[in-house]
CSV table of C-alpha atoms in Angstrom, one decimal:
chain,number,residue,atom,x,y,z
A,11,ASP,CA,157.2,87.0,81.6
A,12,ILE,CA,159.7,85.6,79.1
A,13,VAL,CA,161.7,88.2,77.2
A,14,MET,CA,162.9,87.5,73.7
A,15,THR,CA,165.9,89.5,72.5
A,16,GLN,CA,166.8,89.5,68.8
A,17,THR,CA,170.1,90.7,67.3
A,18,PRO,CA,170.9,92.5,65.2
A,19,LEU,CA,168.1,95.1,64.9
A,20,SER,CA,168.8,95.4,61.2
A,21,LEU,CA,170.9,93.6,58.7
A,22,SER,CA,172.1,94.6,55.2
A,23,ALA,CA,172.4,91.4,53.3
A,24,THR,CA,174.2,90.6,50.0
A,25,PRO,CA,172.4,88.4,47.5
A,26,GLY,CA,174.0,85.0,47.4
A,27,GLN,CA,175.7,85.4,50.7
A,28,PRO,CA,174.7,83.9,54.1
A,29,ALA,CA,173.0,85.8,56.9
A,30,SER,CA,172.1,84.9,60.4
A,31,ILE,CA,169.8,86.3,63.2
A,32,SER,CA,170.2,85.6,66.9
A,33,CYS,CA,167.3,85.2,69.4
A,34,LYS,CA,167.8,84.8,73.1
A,35,SER,CA,165.1,84.0,75.6
A,36,SER,CA,165.2,85.0,79.3
A,37,GLN,CA,164.1,81.5,80.3
A,38,SER,CA,164.6,78.0,78.8
A,39,LEU,CA,162.1,77.2,76.1
A,40,LEU,CA,162.6,73.4,76.6
A,41,HIS,CA,159.3,71.9,77.7
A,42,SER,CA,158.9,68.8,79.9
A,43,ASP,CA,157.5,67.1,76.8
A,44,GLY,CA,160.9,67.3,75.2
A,45,LYS,CA,160.0,69.9,72.7
A,46,THR,CA,161.5,73.4,72.5
A,47,TYR,CA,158.8,76.0,71.6
A,48,LEU,CA,160.7,78.5,69.5
A,49,TYR,CA,159.3,79.7,66.2
A,50,TRP,CA,160.6,82.0,63.4
A,51,TYR,CA,158.4,84.3,61.2
A,52,LEU,CA,159.0,86.6,58.3
A,53,GLN,CA,156.9,89.6,57.7
A,54,LYS,CA,157.4,90.8,54.2
A,55,PRO,CA,156.6,94.5,53.4
A,56,GLY,CA,152.9,95.1,53.5
A,57,GLN,CA,152.1,91.5,54.3
A,58,SER,CA,151.0,89.4,57.3
A,59,PRO,CA,153.7,87.4,59.1
A,60,GLN,CA,154.4,83.9,57.6
A,61,LEU,CA,155.7,80.9,59.5
A,62,LEU,CA,159.2,79.9,58.5
A,63,ILE,CA,160.4,77.5,61.3
A,64,SER,CA,158.7,75.8,64.2
A,65,GLU,CA,160.1,74.1,67.3
A,66,VAL,CA,163.6,75.5,66.6
A,67,SER,CA,164.4,73.7,63.4
A,68,SER,CA,161.4,72.3,61.5
A,69,ARG,CA,160.8,74.2,58.3
A,70,PHE,CA,157.2,74.9,57.5
A,71,SER,CA,155.6,73.6,54.3
A,72,GLY,CA,156.9,75.4,51.3
A,73,VAL,CA,159.7,77.2,53.0
A,74,PRO,CA,162.9,77.1,51.0
A,75,ASP,CA,165.7,74.9,52.4
A,76,ARG,CA,168.1,77.9,52.4
A,77,PHE,CA,166.3,78.8,55.7
A,78,SER,CA,167.5,76.8,58.8
A,79,GLY,CA,167.0,77.1,62.5
A,80,SER,CA,169.2,75.9,65.3
A,81,GLY,CA,169.8,76.3,69.0
A,82,SER,CA,168.6,75.0,72.3
A,83,GLY,CA,167.6,76.2,75.8
A,84,THR,CA,167.8,80.0,75.6
A,85,ASP,CA,169.9,80.6,72.5
A,86,PHE,CA,168.6,80.3,68.9
A,87,THR,CA,169.7,81.2,65.4
A,88,LEU,CA,168.0,81.6,62.1
A,89,LYS,CA,170.3,81.2,59.1
A,90,ILE,CA,169.8,82.0,55.5
A,91,SER,CA,172.4,80.1,53.5
A,92,ARG,CA,172.2,82.3,50.4
A,93,VAL,CA,170.1,85.4,50.7
A,94,GLU,CA,167.7,86.2,47.8
A,95,ALA,CA,165.9,89.5,47.1
A,96,GLU,CA,162.6,88.0,48.1
A,97,ASP,CA,163.9,87.4,51.7
A,98,VAL,CA,163.6,91.1,52.6
A,99,GLY,CA,161.4,91.9,55.5
A,100,VAL,CA,161.3,91.7,59.3
A,101,TYR,CA,162.1,88.5,61.0
A,102,TYR,CA,160.6,87.6,64.3
A,103,CYS,CA,161.3,84.9,66.8
A,104,MET,CA,158.5,83.8,69.2
A,105,GLN,CA,158.3,81.7,72.3
A,106,ALA,CA,155.3,79.5,72.9
A,107,ILE,CA,156.2,77.7,76.1
A,108,HIS,CA,154.5,80.2,78.4
A,109,LEU,CA,151.8,82.2,76.7
A,110,ASN,CA,153.6,83.9,73.7
A,111,THR,CA,156.2,86.5,73.3
A,112,PHE,CA,157.8,87.9,70.2
A,113,GLY,CA,161.3,89.2,69.8
A,114,GLY,CA,161.6,92.8,68.7
A,115,GLY,CA,162.3,91.9,65.1
A,116,THR,CA,165.3,92.1,62.7
A,117,LYS,CA,164.9,94.0,59.5
A,118,VAL,CA,166.7,92.5,56.6
A,119,GLU,CA,167.4,94.6,53.6
A,120,ILE,CA,169.4,93.9,50.4
B,13,GLU,CA,143.5,76.1,51.8
B,14,VAL,CA,143.5,77.7,55.3
B,15,GLN,CA,141.9,81.2,55.2
B,16,LEU,CA,141.4,83.6,58.0
B,17,LEU,CA,139.5,86.8,57.3
B,18,GLU,CA,139.3,89.5,60.0
B,19,SER,CA,136.8,92.3,60.1
B,20,GLY,CA,135.4,94.8,62.5
B,21,GLY,CA,138.2,97.3,62.7
B,22,ASP,CA,137.2,100.9,62.9
B,23,LEU,CA,138.0,104.4,64.3
B,24,VAL,CA,136.7,104.6,67.9
B,25,GLN,CA,137.0,107.1,70.7
B,26,PRO,CA,139.0,106.4,73.9
B,27,GLY,CA,136.9,104.5,76.3
B,28,GLY,CA,134.8,103.0,73.5
B,29,SER,CA,134.2,99.4,72.5
B,30,LEU,CA,134.6,97.3,69.4
B,31,ARG,CA,134.2,93.7,68.4
B,32,LEU,CA,136.5,92.1,65.9
B,33,SER,CA,135.6,88.9,64.0
B,34,CYS,CA,137.8,86.3,62.2
B,35,ALA,CA,136.1,84.0,59.8
B,36,ALA,CA,137.9,80.7,59.3
B,37,SER,CA,137.7,78.3,56.4
B,38,GLY,CA,139.7,75.5,54.9
B,39,PHE,CA,140.2,73.5,58.1
B,40,THR,CA,138.3,71.9,61.0
B,41,PHE,CA,138.1,75.1,63.1
B,42,THR,CA,137.2,73.3,66.4
B,43,ASN,CA,140.4,71.3,66.3
B,44,TYR,CA,142.6,74.4,66.6
B,45,ALA,CA,143.5,76.9,69.2
B,46,MET,CA,143.5,80.4,68.0
B,47,ASN,CA,145.2,83.7,68.9
B,48,TRP,CA,144.9,87.4,68.4
B,49,VAL,CA,148.1,89.3,67.8
B,50,ARG,CA,148.4,93.0,67.2
B,51,GLN,CA,150.9,95.3,65.6
B,52,ALA,CA,151.0,99.1,66.4
B,53,PRO,CA,151.9,101.3,63.4
B,54,GLY,CA,155.6,100.9,62.6
B,55,LYS,CA,156.1,98.5,65.6
B,56,GLY,CA,156.6,94.8,66.2
B,57,LEU,CA,154.2,92.0,67.0
B,58,GLU,CA,152.4,91.7,70.3
B,59,TRP,CA,150.5,88.6,71.3
B,60,VAL,CA,147.1,89.6,72.7
B,61,SER,CA,145.0,86.6,73.5
B,62,PHE,CA,144.6,82.8,73.2
B,63,ILE,CA,141.6,80.5,73.1
B,64,SER,CA,141.6,76.7,73.0
B,65,GLY,CA,139.7,74.8,70.4
B,66,SER,CA,136.7,74.1,72.6
B,67,GLY,CA,136.8,77.7,73.9
B,68,GLY,CA,137.2,76.5,77.5
B,69,THR,CA,140.6,77.9,78.1
B,70,THR,CA,141.6,81.5,77.5
B,71,TYR,CA,144.7,83.6,78.2
B,72,TYR,CA,145.4,87.3,77.9
B,73,ALA,CA,148.3,89.6,77.8
B,74,ASP,CA,148.6,91.8,80.8
B,75,SER,CA,148.1,94.9,78.7
B,76,VAL,CA,144.5,93.9,77.8
B,77,LYS,CA,143.5,91.7,80.7
B,78,GLY,CA,140.1,92.8,82.1
B,79,ARG,CA,139.3,94.9,79.0
B,80,PHE,CA,139.3,92.4,76.1
B,81,THR,CA,137.4,89.1,75.8
B,82,ILE,CA,138.3,86.4,73.3
B,83,SER,CA,135.6,83.9,72.3
B,84,ARG,CA,134.7,81.6,69.4
B,85,ASP,CA,131.6,80.1,67.8
B,86,ASN,CA,132.6,76.8,66.4
B,87,SER,CA,129.3,76.4,64.7
B,88,LYS,CA,130.1,79.5,62.6
B,89,ASN,CA,133.8,78.9,62.3
B,90,THR,CA,134.4,82.4,63.7
B,91,LEU,CA,136.8,83.8,66.3
B,92,TYR,CA,135.9,87.1,68.2
B,93,LEU,CA,137.7,89.7,70.2
B,94,GLN,CA,135.5,92.0,72.3
B,95,MET,CA,137.5,95.1,73.1
B,96,ASN,CA,136.2,97.5,75.8
B,97,SER,CA,137.6,100.5,77.5
B,98,LEU,CA,139.8,101.1,74.5
B,99,ARG,CA,142.9,103.3,74.9
B,100,VAL,CA,145.0,105.2,72.4
B,101,GLU,CA,147.7,102.6,72.8
B,102,ASP,CA,145.4,99.9,71.6
B,103,THR,CA,145.7,101.4,68.1
B,104,ALA,CA,147.1,98.6,65.9
B,105,VAL,CA,146.4,96.1,63.1
B,106,TYR,CA,144.9,93.1,64.8
B,107,TYR,CA,145.6,89.7,63.3
B,108,CYS,CA,143.9,86.4,64.0
B,109,ALA,CA,146.5,83.6,63.9
B,110,ARG,CA,146.6,79.8,64.0
B,111,TRP,CA,150.4,80.2,64.4
B,112,ASP,CA,151.0,78.5,61.0
B,113,SER,CA,148.5,80.8,59.3
B,114,TRP,CA,147.6,84.4,59.8
B,115,GLY,CA,144.8,86.6,58.5
B,116,GLN,CA,145.4,89.9,56.6
B,117,GLY,CA,144.6,91.9,59.7
B,118,THR,CA,142.0,94.6,60.6
B,119,LEU,CA,143.0,98.1,61.7
B,120,VAL,CA,141.7,99.5,65.0
B,121,THR,CA,142.3,103.2,65.5
B,122,VAL,CA,141.6,104.7,68.9
B,123,SER,CA,141.5,108.5,68.8
B,124,SER,CA,139.4,111.4,69.8
């Protein structure tokens, strides 16, 4: 099974300042079709998870451009260029190359 | 607008059974694979099961294999999760998910 490890566990962010979250997989997420199946989700307090980024770096419809994803193989990063109050919640990475596995989550607070 | 509406969550005793439903609307249901994901109280997300658009392919997490069955009725735009031999550790909010859209979840509590 693929293990997804997120760091940090929690993050105290400052509005207007950048923040980043790391996600490492135990196996490469690069598929033979050339795509890398790594997704990022945000679960705001009391809500269902919402998709932010698909396939490492593609922002989902309606996601602000302050969110960006990068990485390859087994190492990935989600960056928020300027944190806003509405960005609080728990961020999860998920691999989709072999079934699905979520990272443990990173709680972002202001 | 994509909408996913789960139902069927309840309080059930260990060893009992429950069937969850997820009513889909706003998209051509048969064109999309679907998943069940659960979240135990105060915990992270755990993928539970996958079903292809036709229903011909299914996968399960090891933690539920042999006890849970995923299915779908494309004529009714509905996804199901039949849960048997329920354990205390199955207590969670269960979400149906299309990966780019999630339902609001339904709470399953397994307790005596």
